[in-house]
Tab-separated table of C-alpha atoms in Angstrom:
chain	number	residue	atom	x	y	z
W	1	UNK	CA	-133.695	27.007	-293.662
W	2	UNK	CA	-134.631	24.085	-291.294
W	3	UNK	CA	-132.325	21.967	-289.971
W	4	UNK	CA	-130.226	19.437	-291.747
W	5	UNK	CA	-130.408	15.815	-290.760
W	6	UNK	CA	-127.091	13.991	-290.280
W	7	UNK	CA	-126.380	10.073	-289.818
W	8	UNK	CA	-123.739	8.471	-289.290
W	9	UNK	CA	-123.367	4.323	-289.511
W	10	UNK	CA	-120.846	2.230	-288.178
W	11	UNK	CA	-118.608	1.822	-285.368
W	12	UNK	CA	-119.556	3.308	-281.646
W	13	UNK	CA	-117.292	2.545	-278.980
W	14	UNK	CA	-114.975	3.484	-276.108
W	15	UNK	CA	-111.525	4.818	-276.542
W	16	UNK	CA	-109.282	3.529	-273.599
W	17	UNK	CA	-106.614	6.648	-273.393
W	18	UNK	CA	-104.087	6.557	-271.257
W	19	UNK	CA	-106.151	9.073	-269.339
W	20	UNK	CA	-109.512	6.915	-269.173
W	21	UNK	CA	-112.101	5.830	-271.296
W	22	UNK	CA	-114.080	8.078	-274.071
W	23	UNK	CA	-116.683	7.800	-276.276
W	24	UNK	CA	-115.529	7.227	-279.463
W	25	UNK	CA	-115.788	5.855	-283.364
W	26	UNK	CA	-115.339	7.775	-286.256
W	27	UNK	CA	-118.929	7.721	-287.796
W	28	UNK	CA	-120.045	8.737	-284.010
W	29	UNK	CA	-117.700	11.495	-283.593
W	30	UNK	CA	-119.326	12.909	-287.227
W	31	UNK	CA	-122.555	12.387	-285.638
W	32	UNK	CA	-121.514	14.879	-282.751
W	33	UNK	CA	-119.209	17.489	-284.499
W	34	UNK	CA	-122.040	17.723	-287.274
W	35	UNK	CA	-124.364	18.683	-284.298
W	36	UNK	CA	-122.613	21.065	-282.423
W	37	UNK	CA	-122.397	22.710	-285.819
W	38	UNK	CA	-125.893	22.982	-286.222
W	39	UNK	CA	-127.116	19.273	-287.601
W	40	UNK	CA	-129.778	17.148	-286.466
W	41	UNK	CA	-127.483	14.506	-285.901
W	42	UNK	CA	-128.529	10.644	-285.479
W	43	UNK	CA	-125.920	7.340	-284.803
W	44	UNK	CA	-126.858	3.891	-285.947
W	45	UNK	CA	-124.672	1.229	-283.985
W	46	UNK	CA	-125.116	-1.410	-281.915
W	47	UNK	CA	-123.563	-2.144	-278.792
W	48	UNK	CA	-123.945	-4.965	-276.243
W	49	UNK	CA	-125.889	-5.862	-273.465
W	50	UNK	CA	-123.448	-4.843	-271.133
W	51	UNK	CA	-122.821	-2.066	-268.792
W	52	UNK	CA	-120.199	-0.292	-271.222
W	53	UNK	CA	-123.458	-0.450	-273.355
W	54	UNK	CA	-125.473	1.093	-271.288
W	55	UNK	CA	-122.640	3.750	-270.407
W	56	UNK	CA	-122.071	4.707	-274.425
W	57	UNK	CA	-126.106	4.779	-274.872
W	58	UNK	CA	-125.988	7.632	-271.736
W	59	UNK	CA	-123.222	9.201	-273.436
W	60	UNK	CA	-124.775	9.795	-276.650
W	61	UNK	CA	-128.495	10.714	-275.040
W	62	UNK	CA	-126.213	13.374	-272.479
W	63	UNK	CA	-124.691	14.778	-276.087
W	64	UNK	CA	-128.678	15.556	-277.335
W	65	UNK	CA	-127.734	12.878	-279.832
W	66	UNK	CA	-130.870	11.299	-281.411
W	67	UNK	CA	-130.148	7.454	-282.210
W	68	UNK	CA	-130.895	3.857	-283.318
W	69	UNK	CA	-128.668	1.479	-281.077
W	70	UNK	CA	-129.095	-1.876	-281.305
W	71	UNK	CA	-128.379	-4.323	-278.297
W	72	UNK	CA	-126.914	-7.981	-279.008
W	73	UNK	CA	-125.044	-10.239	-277.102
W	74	UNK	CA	-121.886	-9.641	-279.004
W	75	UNK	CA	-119.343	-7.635	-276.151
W	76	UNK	CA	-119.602	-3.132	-276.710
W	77	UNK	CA	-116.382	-2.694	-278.490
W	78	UNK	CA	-112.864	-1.212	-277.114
W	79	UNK	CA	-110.164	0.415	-278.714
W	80	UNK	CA	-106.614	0.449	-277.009
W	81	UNK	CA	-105.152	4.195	-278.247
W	82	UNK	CA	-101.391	4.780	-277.401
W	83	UNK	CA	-100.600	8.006	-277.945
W	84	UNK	CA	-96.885	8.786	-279.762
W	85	UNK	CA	-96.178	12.736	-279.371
W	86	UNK	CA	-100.104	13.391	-279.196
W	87	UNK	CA	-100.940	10.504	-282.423
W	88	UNK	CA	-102.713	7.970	-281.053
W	89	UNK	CA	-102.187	4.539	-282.320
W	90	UNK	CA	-105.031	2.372	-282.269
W	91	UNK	CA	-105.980	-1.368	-281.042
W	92	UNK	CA	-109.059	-2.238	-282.673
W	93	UNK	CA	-110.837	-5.826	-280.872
W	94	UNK	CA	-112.457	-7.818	-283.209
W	95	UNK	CA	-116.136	-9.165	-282.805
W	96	UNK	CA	-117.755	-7.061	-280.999
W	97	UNK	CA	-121.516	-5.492	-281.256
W	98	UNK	CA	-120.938	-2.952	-283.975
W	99	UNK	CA	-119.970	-5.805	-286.617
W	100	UNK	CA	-123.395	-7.231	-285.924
W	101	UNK	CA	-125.413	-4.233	-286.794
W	102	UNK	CA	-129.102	-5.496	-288.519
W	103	UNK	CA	-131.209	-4.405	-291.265
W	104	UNK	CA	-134.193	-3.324	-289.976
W	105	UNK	CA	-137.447	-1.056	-291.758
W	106	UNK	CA	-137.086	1.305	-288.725
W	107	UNK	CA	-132.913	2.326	-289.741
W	108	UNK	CA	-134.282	2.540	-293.343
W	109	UNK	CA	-136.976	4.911	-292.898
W	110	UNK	CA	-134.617	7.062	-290.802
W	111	UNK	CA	-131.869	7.261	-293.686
W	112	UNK	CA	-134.753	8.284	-295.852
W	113	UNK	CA	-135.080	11.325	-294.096
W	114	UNK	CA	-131.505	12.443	-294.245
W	115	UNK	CA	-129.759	14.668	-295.288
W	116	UNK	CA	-126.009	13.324	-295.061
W	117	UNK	CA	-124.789	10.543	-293.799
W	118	UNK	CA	-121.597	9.117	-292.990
W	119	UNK	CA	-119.968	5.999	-293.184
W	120	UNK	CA	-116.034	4.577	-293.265
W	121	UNK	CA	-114.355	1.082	-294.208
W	122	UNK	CA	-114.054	0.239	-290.758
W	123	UNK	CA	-117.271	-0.998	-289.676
W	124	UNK	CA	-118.266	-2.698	-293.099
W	125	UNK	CA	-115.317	-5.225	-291.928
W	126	UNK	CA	-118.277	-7.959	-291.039
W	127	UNK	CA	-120.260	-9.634	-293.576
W	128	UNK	CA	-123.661	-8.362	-291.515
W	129	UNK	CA	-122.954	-5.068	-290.910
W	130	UNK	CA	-121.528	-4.623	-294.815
W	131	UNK	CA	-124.933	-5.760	-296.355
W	132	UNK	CA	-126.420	-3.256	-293.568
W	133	UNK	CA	-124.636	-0.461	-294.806
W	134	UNK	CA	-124.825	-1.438	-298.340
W	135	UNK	CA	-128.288	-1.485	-298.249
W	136	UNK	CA	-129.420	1.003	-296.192
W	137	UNK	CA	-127.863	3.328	-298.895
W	138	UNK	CA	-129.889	2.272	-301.138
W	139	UNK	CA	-132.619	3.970	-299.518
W	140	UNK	CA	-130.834	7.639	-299.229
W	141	UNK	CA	-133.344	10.479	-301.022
W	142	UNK	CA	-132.023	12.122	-303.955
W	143	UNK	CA	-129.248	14.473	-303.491
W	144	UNK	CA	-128.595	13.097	-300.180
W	145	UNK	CA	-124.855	13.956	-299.392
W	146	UNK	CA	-123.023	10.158	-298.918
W	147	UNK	CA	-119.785	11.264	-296.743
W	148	UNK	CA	-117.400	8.446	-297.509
W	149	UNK	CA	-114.174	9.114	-294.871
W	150	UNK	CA	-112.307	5.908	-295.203
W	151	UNK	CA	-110.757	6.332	-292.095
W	152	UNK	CA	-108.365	3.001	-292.695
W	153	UNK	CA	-107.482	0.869	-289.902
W	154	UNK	CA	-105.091	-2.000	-289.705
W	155	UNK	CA	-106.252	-4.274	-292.576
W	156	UNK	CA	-110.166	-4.262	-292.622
W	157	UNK	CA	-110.285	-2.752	-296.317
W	158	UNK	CA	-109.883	-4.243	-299.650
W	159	UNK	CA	-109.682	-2.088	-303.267
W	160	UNK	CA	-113.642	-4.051	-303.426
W	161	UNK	CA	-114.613	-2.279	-300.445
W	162	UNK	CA	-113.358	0.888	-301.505
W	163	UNK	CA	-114.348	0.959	-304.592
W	164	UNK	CA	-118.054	-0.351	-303.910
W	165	UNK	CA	-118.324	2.553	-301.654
W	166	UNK	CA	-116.888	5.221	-303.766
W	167	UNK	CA	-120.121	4.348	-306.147
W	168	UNK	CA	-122.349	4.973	-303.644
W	169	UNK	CA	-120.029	8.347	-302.305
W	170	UNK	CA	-120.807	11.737	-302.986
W	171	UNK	CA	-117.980	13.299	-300.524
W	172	UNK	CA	-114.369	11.565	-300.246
W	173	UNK	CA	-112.276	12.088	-297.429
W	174	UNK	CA	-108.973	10.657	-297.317
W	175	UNK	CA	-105.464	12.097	-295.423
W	176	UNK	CA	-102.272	11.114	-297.196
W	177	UNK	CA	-100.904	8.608	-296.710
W	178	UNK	CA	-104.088	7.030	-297.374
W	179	UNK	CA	-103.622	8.327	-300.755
W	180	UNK	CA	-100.278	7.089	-300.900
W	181	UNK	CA	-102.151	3.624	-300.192
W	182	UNK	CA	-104.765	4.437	-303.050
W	183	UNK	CA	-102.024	5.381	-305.595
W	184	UNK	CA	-100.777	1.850	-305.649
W	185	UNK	CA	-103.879	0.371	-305.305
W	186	UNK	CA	-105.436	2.354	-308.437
W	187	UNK	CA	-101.978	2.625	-310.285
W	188	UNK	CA	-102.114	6.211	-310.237
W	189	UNK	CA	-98.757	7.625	-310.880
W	190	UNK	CA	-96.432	9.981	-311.803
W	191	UNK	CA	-98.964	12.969	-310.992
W	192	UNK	CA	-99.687	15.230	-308.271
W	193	UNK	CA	-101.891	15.001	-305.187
W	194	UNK	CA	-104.303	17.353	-306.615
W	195	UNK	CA	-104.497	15.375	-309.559
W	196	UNK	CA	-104.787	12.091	-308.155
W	197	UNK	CA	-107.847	13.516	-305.959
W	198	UNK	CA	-109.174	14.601	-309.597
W	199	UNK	CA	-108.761	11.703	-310.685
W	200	UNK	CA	-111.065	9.627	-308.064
W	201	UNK	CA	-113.349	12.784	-308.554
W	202	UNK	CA	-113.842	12.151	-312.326
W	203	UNK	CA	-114.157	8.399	-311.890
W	204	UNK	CA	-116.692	8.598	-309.216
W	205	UNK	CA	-118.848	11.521	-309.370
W	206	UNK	CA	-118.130	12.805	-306.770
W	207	UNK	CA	-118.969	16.379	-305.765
W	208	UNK	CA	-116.156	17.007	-303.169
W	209	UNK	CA	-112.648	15.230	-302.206
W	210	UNK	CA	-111.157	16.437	-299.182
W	211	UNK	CA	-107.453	15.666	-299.039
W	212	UNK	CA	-106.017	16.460	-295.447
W	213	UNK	CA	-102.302	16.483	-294.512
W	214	UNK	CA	-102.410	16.217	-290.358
W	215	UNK	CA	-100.027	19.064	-289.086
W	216	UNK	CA	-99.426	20.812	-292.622
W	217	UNK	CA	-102.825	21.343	-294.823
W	218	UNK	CA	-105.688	20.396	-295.977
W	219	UNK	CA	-107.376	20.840	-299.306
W	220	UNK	CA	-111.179	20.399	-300.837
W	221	UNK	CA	-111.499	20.063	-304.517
W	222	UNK	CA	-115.143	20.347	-305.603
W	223	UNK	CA	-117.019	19.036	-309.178
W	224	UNK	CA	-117.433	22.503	-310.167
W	225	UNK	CA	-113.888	23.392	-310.329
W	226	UNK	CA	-113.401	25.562	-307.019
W	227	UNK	CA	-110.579	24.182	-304.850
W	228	UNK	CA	-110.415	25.823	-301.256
W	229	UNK	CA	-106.513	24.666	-299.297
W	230	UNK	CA	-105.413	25.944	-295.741
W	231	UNK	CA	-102.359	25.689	-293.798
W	232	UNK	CA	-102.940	23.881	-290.548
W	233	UNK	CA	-103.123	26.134	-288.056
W	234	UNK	CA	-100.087	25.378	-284.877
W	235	UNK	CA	-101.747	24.716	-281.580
W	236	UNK	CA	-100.902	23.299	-278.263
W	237	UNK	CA	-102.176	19.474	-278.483
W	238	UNK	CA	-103.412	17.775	-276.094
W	239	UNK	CA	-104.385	14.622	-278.522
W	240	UNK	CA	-105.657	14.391	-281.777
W	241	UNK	CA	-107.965	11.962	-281.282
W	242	UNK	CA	-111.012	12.407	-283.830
W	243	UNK	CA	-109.707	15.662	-284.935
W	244	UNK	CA	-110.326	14.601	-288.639
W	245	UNK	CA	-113.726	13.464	-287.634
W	246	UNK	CA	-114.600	16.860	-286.228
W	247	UNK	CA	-113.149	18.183	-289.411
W	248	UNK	CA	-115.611	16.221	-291.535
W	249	UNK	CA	-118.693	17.069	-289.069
W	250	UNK	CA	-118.196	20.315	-289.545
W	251	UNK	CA	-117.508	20.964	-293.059
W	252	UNK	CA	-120.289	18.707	-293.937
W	253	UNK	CA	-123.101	20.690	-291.501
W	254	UNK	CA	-122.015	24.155	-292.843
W	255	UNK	CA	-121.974	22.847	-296.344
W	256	UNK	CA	-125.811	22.107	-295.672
W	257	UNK	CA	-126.923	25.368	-293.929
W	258	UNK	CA	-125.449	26.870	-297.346
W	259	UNK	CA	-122.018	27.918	-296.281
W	260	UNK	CA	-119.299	28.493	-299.217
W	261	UNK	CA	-116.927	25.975	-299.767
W	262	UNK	CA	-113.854	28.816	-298.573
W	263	UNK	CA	-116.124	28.965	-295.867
W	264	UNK	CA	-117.310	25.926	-294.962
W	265	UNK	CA	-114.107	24.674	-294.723
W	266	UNK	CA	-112.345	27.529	-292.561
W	267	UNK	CA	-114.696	26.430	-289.995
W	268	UNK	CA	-113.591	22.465	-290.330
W	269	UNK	CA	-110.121	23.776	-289.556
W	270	UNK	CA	-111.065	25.830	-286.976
W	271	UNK	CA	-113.080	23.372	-285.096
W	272	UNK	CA	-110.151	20.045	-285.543
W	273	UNK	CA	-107.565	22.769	-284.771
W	274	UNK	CA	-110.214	23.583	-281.316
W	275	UNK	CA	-110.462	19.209	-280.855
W	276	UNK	CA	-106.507	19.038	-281.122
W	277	UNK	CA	-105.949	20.965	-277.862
W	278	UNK	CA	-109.097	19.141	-275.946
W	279	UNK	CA	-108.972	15.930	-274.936
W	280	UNK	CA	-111.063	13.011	-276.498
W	281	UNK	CA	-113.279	13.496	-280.020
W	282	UNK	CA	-116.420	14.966	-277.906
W	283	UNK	CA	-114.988	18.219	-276.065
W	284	UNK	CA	-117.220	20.503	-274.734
W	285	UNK	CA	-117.677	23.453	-277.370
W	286	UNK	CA	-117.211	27.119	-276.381
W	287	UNK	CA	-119.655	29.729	-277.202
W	288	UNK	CA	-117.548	30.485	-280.445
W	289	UNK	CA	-114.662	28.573	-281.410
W	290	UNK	CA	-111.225	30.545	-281.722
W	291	UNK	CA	-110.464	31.598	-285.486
W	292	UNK	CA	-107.251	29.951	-285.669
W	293	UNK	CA	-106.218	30.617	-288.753
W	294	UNK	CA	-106.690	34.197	-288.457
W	295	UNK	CA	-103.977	34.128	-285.535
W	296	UNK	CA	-102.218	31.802	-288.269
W	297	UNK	CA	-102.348	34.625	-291.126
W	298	UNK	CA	-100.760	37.483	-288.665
């Protein structure tokens, strides 16, 4: 089977830990989980022209990450992440290169080719990067996954937003109390979390929804009617910064190369169980990645 092709669009950037600066952004921290699972991965984004430019641009080249970065005069953004007990809380600047990111014939030819690709509320917070995004899935090949992880932040999303990208979604990823969010938005009530995800599943297609619950579970409902849930595994955490993103890399690249969906997801827990005791979203993978929940299951 050759090699799936994975993009992610949006936000690329530099979280400022209390421990120094990383390379960061959800779509981007797909982009590299999806690869060291065995994706071709690619990240659209623009940065500045600015030495924290040029820094994230040798970042993602040292990662073997292919990419289309664009360079504007808009500042590379930074994101100011307490951490609380290992959570980071998150500072998000406003104008900055990634909410300038520009249609172009070159980024639609590339999402052509591919065969996921990722995108999140966040970066659609700009009027030009929106119409980007909106239209640069127009030009996705047939049964393309569209990885929608809304990935909330502050206020940059509307029930608009959401809802124009569920149409164009294939996989939803939400954790919950982003579903506690959606209930009221959507009026869904007086069910359960399984049936809520059902219920965005029915009205939007969609072939998975992955519902994850931090510390206790997670839990993938697909169209067919198979539902796969784990216990989150206990580990010693360093941070949990992009944990959920390396959790949606790798479910998506294994679901890809053909992997079950049991399967496919014991290997997303695995790996943001593995990102949870490293620090930053972009640790250094070892040769195999320890089975956590096996050690869980004793």
């Amino acid at each position: 089977m050759s090699q799936p092709i994975v993009i992610s669009l949006g936000e690329l950037l530099w979280d400022l830990l209390p421990q120094g600066k990383r390379v960061g952004g959800a779509p981007a921290n797909f982009a590299y989980n999806a690869q060291e699972n065995g994706a071709e991965s690619y990240v659209i984004s623009a940065v500045g022209e600015d030495d924290l430019g040029n820094e994230l641009i040798n970042e993602v080249e040292k990662a073997n990450i292919k990419h289309i970065i664009q360079r504007n005069t808009w500042p590379t953004s930074t994101v100011d992440v307490a951490l609380r007990n290992g959570i980071p809380e998150y500072t998000i600047v406003q104008n900055i290169a990634w909410d300038h990111i520009v249609y172009t014939d070159e980024l639609a030819d590339i999402v052509s080719k591919a065969d996921a690709i990722c995108f999140g509320t966040l970066s659609l917070r700009s009027k030009e990067t929106h119409d980007t995004v909106l239209e640069l899935l127009k030009h996705t090949k047939p049964g393309a996954m569209k990885f929608f992880d809304i990935n909330i932040r502050s206020n940059y999303y509307s029930k608009d937003l959401i809802e124009a990208l569920l149409k164009e979604a294939t996989v939803f990823k939400l954790n919950d109390s982003e579903l506690l969010l959606l209930r009221d938005m959507f009026d869904i009530r007086e069910t359960s979390d399984d049936e809520a995800c059902k219920w965005f599943q029915n009205h939007y297609d969609l072939d998975y929804v992955i519902l994850t619950g931090g510390s206790t579970f997670s839990t993938i409902i697909a169209k067919n009617g198979e539902s796969s849930t784990y216990t989150t595994p206990h580990v010693e955490v360093n941070d949990t910064v992009g944990a959920g993103d390396s959790f949606s890399g790798t479910f998506a690249a294994r679901i890809l190369e053909g992997y079950s969906l049991k399967d496919a997801h014991r290997y997303a827990v695995n790996t943001a169980a593995y990102v949870c005791t490293q620090a930053g979203a972009w640790p250094k993978y070892p040769e195999q990645i320890t089975d956590y929940l096996a050690q869980a299951e004793q």
